[in-house]
CSV table of N, CA and C in Angstrom, one decimal:
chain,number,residue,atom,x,y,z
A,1,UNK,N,55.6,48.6,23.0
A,1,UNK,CA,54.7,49.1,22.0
A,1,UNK,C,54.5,50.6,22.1
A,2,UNK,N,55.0,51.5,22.7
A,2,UNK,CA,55.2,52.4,23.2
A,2,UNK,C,55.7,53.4,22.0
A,3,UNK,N,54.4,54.2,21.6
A,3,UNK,CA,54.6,55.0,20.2
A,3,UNK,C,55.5,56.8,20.3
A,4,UNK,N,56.6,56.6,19.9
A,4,UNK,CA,57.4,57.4,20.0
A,4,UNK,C,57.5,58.3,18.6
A,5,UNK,N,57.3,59.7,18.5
A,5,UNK,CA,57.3,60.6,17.5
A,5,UNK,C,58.4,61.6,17.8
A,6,UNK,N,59.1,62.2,16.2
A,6,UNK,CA,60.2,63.0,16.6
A,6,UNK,C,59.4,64.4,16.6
A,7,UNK,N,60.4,65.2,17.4
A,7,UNK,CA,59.6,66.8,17.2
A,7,UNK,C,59.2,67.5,15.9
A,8,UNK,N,60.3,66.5,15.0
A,8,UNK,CA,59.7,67.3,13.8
A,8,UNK,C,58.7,66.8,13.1
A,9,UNK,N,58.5,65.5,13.7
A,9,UNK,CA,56.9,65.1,13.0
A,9,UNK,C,55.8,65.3,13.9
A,10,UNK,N,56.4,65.5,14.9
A,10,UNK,CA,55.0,66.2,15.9
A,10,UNK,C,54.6,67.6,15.3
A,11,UNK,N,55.7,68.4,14.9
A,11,UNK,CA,55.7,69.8,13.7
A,11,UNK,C,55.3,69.7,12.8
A,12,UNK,N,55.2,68.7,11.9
A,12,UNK,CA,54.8,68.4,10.8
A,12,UNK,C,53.6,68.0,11.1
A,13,UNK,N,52.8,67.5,11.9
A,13,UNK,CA,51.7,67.2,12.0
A,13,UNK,C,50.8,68.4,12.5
A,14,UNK,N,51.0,68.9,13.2
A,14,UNK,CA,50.8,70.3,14.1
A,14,UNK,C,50.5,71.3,13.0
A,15,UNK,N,51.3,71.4,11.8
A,15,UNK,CA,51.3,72.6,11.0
A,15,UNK,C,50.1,71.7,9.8
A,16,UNK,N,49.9,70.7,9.7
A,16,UNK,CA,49.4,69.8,8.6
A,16,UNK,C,48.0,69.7,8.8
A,17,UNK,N,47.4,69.5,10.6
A,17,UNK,CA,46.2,69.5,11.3
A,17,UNK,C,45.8,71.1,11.2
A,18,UNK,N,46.9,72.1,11.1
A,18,UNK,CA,46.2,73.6,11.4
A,18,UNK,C,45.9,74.2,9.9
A,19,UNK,N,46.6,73.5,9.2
A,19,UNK,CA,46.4,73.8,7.4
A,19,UNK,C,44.8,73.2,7.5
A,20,UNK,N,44.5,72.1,7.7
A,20,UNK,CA,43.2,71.6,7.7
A,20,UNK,C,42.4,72.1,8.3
A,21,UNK,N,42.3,72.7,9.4
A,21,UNK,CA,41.6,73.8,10.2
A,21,UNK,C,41.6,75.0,9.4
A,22,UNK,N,42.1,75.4,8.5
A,22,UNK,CA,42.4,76.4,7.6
A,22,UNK,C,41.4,76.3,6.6
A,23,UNK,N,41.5,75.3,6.0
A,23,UNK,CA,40.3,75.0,5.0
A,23,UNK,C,39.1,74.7,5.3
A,24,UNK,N,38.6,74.6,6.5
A,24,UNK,CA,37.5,74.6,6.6
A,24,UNK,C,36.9,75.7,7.3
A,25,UNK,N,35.6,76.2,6.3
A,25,UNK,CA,34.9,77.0,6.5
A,25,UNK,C,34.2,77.4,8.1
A,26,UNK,N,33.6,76.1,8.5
A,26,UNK,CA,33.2,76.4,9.6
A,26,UNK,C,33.8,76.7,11.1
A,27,UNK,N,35.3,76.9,10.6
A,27,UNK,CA,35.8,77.0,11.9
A,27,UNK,C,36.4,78.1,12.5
A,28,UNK,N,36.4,78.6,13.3
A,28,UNK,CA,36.4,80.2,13.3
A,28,UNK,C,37.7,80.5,14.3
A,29,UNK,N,38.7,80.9,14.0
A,29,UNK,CA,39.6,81.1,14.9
A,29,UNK,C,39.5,82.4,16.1
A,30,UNK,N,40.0,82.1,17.2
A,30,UNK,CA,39.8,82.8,17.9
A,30,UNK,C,41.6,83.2,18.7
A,31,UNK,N,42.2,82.7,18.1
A,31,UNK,CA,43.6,83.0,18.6
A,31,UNK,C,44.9,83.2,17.7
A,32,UNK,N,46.1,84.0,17.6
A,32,UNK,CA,46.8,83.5,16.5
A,32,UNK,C,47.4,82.4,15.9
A,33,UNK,N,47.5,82.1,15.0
A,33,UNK,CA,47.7,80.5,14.2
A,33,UNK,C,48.9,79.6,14.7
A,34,UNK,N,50.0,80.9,15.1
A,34,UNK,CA,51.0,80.0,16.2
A,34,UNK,C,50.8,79.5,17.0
A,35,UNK,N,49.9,80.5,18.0
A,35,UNK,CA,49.4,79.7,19.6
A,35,UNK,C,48.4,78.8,19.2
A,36,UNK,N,47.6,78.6,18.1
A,36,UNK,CA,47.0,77.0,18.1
A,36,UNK,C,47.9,76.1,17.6
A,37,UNK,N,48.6,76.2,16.8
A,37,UNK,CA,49.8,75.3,16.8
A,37,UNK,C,50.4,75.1,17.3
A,38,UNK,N,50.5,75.6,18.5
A,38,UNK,CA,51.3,75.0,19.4
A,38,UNK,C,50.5,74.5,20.4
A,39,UNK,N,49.1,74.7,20.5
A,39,UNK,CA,48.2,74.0,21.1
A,39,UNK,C,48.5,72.6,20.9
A,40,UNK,N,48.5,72.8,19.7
A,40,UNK,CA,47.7,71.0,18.7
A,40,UNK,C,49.6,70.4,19.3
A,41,UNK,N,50.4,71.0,19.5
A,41,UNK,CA,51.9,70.1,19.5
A,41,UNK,C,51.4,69.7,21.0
A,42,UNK,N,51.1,70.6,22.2
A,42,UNK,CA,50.7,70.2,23.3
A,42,UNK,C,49.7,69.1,23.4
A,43,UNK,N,49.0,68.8,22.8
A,43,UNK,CA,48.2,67.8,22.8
A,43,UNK,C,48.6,66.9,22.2
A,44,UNK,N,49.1,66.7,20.8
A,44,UNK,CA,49.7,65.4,20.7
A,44,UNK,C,50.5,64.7,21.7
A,45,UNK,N,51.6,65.8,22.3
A,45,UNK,CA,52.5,65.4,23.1
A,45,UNK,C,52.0,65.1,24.5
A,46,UNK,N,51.0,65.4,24.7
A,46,UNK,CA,50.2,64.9,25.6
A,46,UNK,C,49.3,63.4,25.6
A,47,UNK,N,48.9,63.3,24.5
A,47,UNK,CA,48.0,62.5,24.0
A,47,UNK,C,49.4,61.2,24.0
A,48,UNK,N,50.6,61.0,23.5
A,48,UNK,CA,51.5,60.3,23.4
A,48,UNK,C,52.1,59.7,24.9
A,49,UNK,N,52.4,60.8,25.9
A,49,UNK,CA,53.1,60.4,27.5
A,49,UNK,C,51.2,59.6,28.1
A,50,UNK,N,50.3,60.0,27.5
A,50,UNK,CA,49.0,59.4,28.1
A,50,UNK,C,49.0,57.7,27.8
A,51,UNK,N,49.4,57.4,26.4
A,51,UNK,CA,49.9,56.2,25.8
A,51,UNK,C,51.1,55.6,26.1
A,52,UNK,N,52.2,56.0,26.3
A,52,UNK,CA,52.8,55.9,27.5
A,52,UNK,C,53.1,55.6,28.7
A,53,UNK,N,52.1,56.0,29.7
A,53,UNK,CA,51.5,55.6,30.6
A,53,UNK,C,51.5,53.9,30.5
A,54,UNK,N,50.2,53.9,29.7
A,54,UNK,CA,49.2,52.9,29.8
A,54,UNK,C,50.2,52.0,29.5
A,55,UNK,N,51.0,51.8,28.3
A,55,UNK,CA,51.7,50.9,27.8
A,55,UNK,C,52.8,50.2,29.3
A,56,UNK,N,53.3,51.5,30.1
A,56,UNK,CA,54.0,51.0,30.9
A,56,UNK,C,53.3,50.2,32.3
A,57,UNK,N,51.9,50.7,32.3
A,57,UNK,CA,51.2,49.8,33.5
A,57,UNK,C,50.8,48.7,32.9
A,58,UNK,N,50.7,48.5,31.9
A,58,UNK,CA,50.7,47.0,30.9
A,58,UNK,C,51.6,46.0,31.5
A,59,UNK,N,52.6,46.8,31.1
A,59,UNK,CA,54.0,45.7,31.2
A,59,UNK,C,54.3,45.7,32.7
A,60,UNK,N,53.8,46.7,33.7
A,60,UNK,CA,54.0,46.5,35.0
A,60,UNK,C,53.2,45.4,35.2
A,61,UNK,N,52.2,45.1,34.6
A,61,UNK,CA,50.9,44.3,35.4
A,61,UNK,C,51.8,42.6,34.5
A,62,UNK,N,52.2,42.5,33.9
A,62,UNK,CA,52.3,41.4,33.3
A,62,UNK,C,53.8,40.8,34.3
A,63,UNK,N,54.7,42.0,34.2
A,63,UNK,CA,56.4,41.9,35.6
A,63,UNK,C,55.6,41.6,37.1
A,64,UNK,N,54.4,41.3,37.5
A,64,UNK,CA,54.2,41.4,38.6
A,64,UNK,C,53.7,40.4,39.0
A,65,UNK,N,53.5,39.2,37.8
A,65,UNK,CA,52.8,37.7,38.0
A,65,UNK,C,53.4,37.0,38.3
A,66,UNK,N,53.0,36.1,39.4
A,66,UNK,CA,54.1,35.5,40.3
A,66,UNK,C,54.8,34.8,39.2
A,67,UNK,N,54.0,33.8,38.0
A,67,UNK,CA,55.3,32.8,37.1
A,67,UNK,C,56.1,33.9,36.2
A,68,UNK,N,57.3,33.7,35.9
A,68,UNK,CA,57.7,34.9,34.9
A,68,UNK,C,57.5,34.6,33.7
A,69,UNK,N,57.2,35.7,32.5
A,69,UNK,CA,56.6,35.5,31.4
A,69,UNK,C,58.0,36.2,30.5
A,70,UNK,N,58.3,35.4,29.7
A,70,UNK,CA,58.9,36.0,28.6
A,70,UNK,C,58.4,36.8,27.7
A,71,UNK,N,59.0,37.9,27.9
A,71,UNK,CA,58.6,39.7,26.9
A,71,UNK,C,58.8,38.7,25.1
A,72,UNK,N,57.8,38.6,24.4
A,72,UNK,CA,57.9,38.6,23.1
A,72,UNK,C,57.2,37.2,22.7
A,73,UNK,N,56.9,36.7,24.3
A,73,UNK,CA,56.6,35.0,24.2
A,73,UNK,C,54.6,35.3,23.4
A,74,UNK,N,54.1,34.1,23.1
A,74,UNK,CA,52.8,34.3,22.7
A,74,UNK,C,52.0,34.7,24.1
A,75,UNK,N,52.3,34.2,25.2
A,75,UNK,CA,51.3,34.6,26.6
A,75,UNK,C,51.4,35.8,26.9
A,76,UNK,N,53.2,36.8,26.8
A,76,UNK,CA,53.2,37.7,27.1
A,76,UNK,C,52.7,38.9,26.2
A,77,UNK,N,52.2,38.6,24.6
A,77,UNK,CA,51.5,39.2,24.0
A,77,UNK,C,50.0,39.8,24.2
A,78,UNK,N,49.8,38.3,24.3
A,78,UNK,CA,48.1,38.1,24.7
A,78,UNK,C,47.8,39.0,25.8
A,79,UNK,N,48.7,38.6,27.1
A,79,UNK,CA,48.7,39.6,28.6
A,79,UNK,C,48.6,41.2,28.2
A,80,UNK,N,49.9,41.4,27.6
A,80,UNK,CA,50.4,42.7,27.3
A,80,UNK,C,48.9,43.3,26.6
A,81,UNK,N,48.5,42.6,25.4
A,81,UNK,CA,47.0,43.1,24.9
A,81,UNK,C,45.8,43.5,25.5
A,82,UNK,N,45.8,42.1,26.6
A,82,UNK,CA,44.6,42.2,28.1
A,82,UNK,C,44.6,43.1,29.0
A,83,UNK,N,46.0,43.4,28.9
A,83,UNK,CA,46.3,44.4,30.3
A,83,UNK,C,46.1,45.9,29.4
A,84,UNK,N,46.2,46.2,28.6
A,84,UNK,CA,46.8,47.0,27.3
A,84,UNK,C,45.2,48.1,27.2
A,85,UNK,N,44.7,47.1,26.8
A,85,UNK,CA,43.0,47.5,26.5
A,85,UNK,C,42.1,47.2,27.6
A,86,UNK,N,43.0,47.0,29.0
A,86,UNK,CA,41.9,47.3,30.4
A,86,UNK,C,42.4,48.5,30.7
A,87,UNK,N,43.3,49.1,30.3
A,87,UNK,CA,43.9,50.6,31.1
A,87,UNK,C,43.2,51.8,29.8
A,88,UNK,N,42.8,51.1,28.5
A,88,UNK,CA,42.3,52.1,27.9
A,88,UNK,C,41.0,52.1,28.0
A,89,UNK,N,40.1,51.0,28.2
A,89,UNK,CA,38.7,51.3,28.9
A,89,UNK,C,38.5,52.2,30.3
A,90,UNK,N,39.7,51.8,31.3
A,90,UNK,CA,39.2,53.1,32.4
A,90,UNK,C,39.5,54.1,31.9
A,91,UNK,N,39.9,54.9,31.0
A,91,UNK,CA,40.0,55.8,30.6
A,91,UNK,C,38.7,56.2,30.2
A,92,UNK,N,37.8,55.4,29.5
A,92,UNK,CA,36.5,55.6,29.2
A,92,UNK,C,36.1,56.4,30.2
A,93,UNK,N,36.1,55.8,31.6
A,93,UNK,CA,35.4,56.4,32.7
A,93,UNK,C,35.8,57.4,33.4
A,94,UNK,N,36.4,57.8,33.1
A,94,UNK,CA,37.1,59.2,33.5
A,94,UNK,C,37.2,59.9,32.4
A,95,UNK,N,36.5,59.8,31.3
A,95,UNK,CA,36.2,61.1,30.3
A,95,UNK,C,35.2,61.2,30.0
């Protein structure tokens, strides 16, 4: 489940989020417009290997049950979901 973006839609979004930062009034830049774009690419691409992560300790936690579960089966869905949305709640607690 592991959300994979190409560079150039990470670009495309980067330049499409800072156009929007553009139009609005209240936002006041303090840097030039490339180095926040290339901010906003650092953080997507950060925000993505963070999902990443999670997805892979998912599927670690489900590979690690003593019965084996078939990848695609309805249990290993349900798991993958359980395990899925317990690694993005501790994230809660560490932000």
């Amino acid at each position: 489940m592991s959300i994979r973006l190409s560079r150039e839609k990470i670009n495309y979004l980067s330049r499409r989020i800072l156009e929007l930062l553009f139009e609005d009034d209240s936002v006041e830049f303090l840097d030039e417009p490339n180095e926040i774009r290339l901010n906003i690419v650092r953080s997507i691409e950060d925000e993505l290997k963070l999902y990443e992560r999670i997805d892979q300790r998912a599927i670690e936690k489900i590979e690690s049950q003593k019965k084996p579960i078939k990848e695609g089966s309805r249990e290993w869905e349900i798991l993958y979901r359980k395990y899925y949305n317990e690694e993005i709640n501790k994230l809660g607690k560490f932000f």
